[in-house]
Amino acid sequence: MICRIVETPVDMDTLIGDVAEDDIGGVCTFIGLVRNHSRGQRVTHLEYHAYPEMSEKKMRQVIEEISERFGVDRIAMEHRIGTLQIGEIAVGIAAASAHRDASFKACRYAIDRIKQIVPIWKKEFGEDGAVWVEECSVDAETA
Amino acid sequence: MLVTVKCFAWAREVTGGDEVELEVPDSGTVRDLRESLGKKFPAFAERMESIAVSVNQEFAGDSQGVSVGDELALIPPISGGVS
């Protein structure tokens, strides 16, 4: 299964192809895009930074947690880093299961958990300069 | 002992580099590392509770030991986001 930090555009077809097999009845995907506004300010572009080795390790942890919680083993995820323009894909997730309910749950859990424990940062660039978006202090007890 | 600690995002801007060297006692802990960090860079001391520390690519509590060979890193709050 694909689980990686990339510096190139996220290709959802690749992620979907990675999880779809003959015994799969549903694939749920999540696409995180670069938005043109944040907290009332216009955003011109974003820079994503990561601790790449730890990020991939924590993404694998998310996949393991999903396997334990939802019995879903076919999950692919990519997070892009570097400079991204408005409308580009920052993160892509595909979760596949025999029946749709589990794939929806897996996909939702994946993006929420990534944002809690995977060491990736974004810097928003706007008309008033640049700011690190720091919304989630990591709790060592639960990460 | 002198330990090398990786810096990312905001932490990198404060320290001015990808890594920072910090003096911590032999058999020291993450708590000692934080104390050393705060003395060297007051900007960290002001918001230490928001900074996580990782040891060998796992988030670590303050009582965890650190040694020279460990891969250590400072993890400022991540981007999170409104769900």
PDB file of C-alpha atoms in Angstrom, chain B:
ATOM      1  CA  MET B   1      26.623  15.330  27.040  1.00  0.00           C
ATOM      2  CA  LEU B   2      25.941  17.189  23.835  1.00  0.00           C
ATOM      3  CA  VAL B   3      22.916  15.978  21.861  1.00  0.00           C
ATOM      4  CA  THR B   4      21.872  16.967  18.361  1.00  0.00           C
ATOM      5  CA  VAL B   5      18.197  17.816  17.884  1.00  0.00           C
ATOM      6  CA  LYS B   6      16.380  18.210  14.580  1.00  0.00           C
ATOM      7  CA  CYS B   7      14.333  21.390  14.101  1.00  0.00           C
ATOM      8  CA  PHE B   8      11.294  21.857  11.886  1.00  0.00           C
ATOM      9  CA  ALA B   9       8.963  24.681  10.840  1.00  0.00           C
ATOM     10  CA  TRP B  10       8.766  27.443  13.482  1.00  0.00           C
ATOM     11  CA  ALA B  11      11.527  25.781  15.501  1.00  0.00           C
ATOM     12  CA  ARG B  12      13.882  25.954  12.548  1.00  0.00           C
ATOM     13  CA  GLU B  13      13.276  29.672  12.165  1.00  0.00           C
ATOM     14  CA  VAL B  14      14.063  30.257  15.829  1.00  0.00           C
ATOM     15  CA  THR B  15      17.253  28.189  15.944  1.00  0.00           C
ATOM     16  CA  GLY B  16      18.374  29.254  12.489  1.00  0.00           C
ATOM     17  CA  GLY B  17      19.223  25.733  11.338  1.00  0.00           C
ATOM     18  CA  ASP B  18      18.042  22.196  10.605  1.00  0.00           C
ATOM     19  CA  GLU B  19      19.652  21.013  13.823  1.00  0.00           C
ATOM     20  CA  VAL B  20      20.651  22.445  17.163  1.00  0.00           C
ATOM     21  CA  GLU B  21      23.134  21.102  19.698  1.00  0.00           C
ATOM     22  CA  LEU B  22      22.018  21.098  23.322  1.00  0.00           C
ATOM     23  CA  GLU B  23      23.896  20.263  26.498  1.00  0.00           C
ATOM     24  CA  VAL B  24      21.981  17.867  28.745  1.00  0.00           C
ATOM     25  CA  PRO B  25      23.176  15.875  31.772  1.00  0.00           C
ATOM     26  CA  ASP B  26      24.395  12.315  31.211  1.00  0.00           C
ATOM     27  CA  SER B  27      21.385  10.001  31.654  1.00  0.00           C
ATOM     28  CA  GLY B  28      19.244  13.089  31.059  1.00  0.00           C
ATOM     29  CA  THR B  29      15.591  13.177  30.044  1.00  0.00           C
ATOM     30  CA  VAL B  30      13.332  15.042  27.673  1.00  0.00           C
ATOM     31  CA  ARG B  31      12.650  17.402  30.576  1.00  0.00           C
ATOM     32  CA  ASP B  32      16.381  18.237  30.766  1.00  0.00           C
ATOM     33  CA  LEU B  33      16.452  18.764  27.025  1.00  0.00           C
ATOM     34  CA  ARG B  34      13.552  21.208  27.289  1.00  0.00           C
ATOM     35  CA  GLU B  35      15.306  23.122  30.079  1.00  0.00           C
ATOM     36  CA  SER B  36      18.470  23.414  28.019  1.00  0.00           C
ATOM     37  CA  LEU B  37      16.480  24.488  24.982  1.00  0.00           C
ATOM     38  CA  GLY B  38      14.599  27.174  26.890  1.00  0.00           C
ATOM     39  CA  LYS B  39      17.814  28.633  28.293  1.00  0.00           C
ATOM     40  CA  LYS B  40      19.465  28.778  24.902  1.00  0.00           C
ATOM     41  CA  PHE B  41      16.390  30.098  23.065  1.00  0.00           C
ATOM     42  CA  PRO B  42      13.966  32.091  25.253  1.00  0.00           C
ATOM     43  CA  ALA B  43      11.380  31.982  22.447  1.00  0.00           C
ATOM     44  CA  PHE B  44      10.927  28.289  23.233  1.00  0.00           C
ATOM     45  CA  ALA B  45      10.630  28.877  26.976  1.00  0.00           C
ATOM     46  CA  GLU B  46       7.651  31.139  26.354  1.00  0.00           C
ATOM     47  CA  ARG B  47       5.671  28.379  24.678  1.00  0.00           C
ATOM     48  CA  MET B  48       7.372  25.165  25.756  1.00  0.00           C
ATOM     49  CA  GLU B  49       4.099  23.380  26.549  1.00  0.00           C
ATOM     50  CA  SER B  50       3.079  23.610  22.898  1.00  0.00           C
ATOM     51  CA  ILE B  51       6.277  21.986  21.609  1.00  0.00           C
ATOM     52  CA  ALA B  52       6.433  18.191  21.396  1.00  0.00           C
ATOM     53  CA  VAL B  53       9.698  16.255  21.461  1.00  0.00           C
ATOM     54  CA  SER B  54      10.289  13.057  19.545  1.00  0.00           C
ATOM     55  CA  VAL B  55      12.849  10.376  20.354  1.00  0.00           C
ATOM     56  CA  ASN B  56      13.665   7.966  17.549  1.00  0.00           C
ATOM     57  CA  GLN B  57      10.622   9.120  15.582  1.00  0.00           C
ATOM     58  CA  GLU B  58       8.119   8.611  18.413  1.00  0.00           C
ATOM     59  CA  PHE B  59       6.563  11.335  20.545  1.00  0.00           C
ATOM     60  CA  ALA B  60       8.134  11.262  23.995  1.00  0.00           C
ATOM     61  CA  GLY B  61       6.975  12.231  27.475  1.00  0.00           C
ATOM     62  CA  ASP B  62       9.139  14.434  29.675  1.00  0.00           C
ATOM     63  CA  SER B  63      10.461  11.554  31.771  1.00  0.00           C
ATOM     64  CA  GLN B  64      11.827   9.616  28.801  1.00  0.00           C
ATOM     65  CA  GLY B  65      15.607   9.313  28.729  1.00  0.00           C
ATOM     66  CA  VAL B  66      17.726  10.694  25.920  1.00  0.00           C
ATOM     67  CA  SER B  67      21.190   9.662  24.824  1.00  0.00           C
ATOM     68  CA  VAL B  68      23.742  10.796  22.296  1.00  0.00           C
ATOM     69  CA  GLY B  69      22.791   8.199  19.693  1.00  0.00           C
ATOM     70  CA  ASP B  70      19.052   8.992  19.730  1.00  0.00           C
ATOM     71  CA  GLU B  71      17.340  10.729  16.846  1.00  0.00           C
ATOM     72  CA  LEU B  72      15.793  13.727  18.593  1.00  0.00           C
ATOM     73  CA  ALA B  73      13.476  16.367  17.171  1.00  0.00           C
ATOM     74  CA  LEU B  74      11.445  19.407  18.180  1.00  0.00           C
ATOM     75  CA  ILE B  75       7.867  19.239  16.908  1.00  0.00           C
ATOM     76  CA  PRO B  76       5.956  22.542  16.997  1.00  0.00           C
ATOM     77  CA  PRO B  77       2.150  22.311  16.777  1.00  0.00           C
ATOM     78  CA  ILE B  78       1.165  20.738  13.477  1.00  0.00           C
ATOM     79  CA  SER B  79      -1.249  22.279  11.050  1.00  0.00           C
ATOM     80  CA  GLY B  80      -4.292  20.377  12.311  1.00  0.00           C
ATOM     81  CA  GLY B  81      -7.236  22.201  10.881  1.00  0.00           C
ATOM     82  CA  VAL B  82     -10.958  22.617  11.281  1.00  0.00           C
ATOM     83  CA  SER B  83     -12.650  19.327  10.489  1.00  0.00           C
TER      84      SER B  83
END
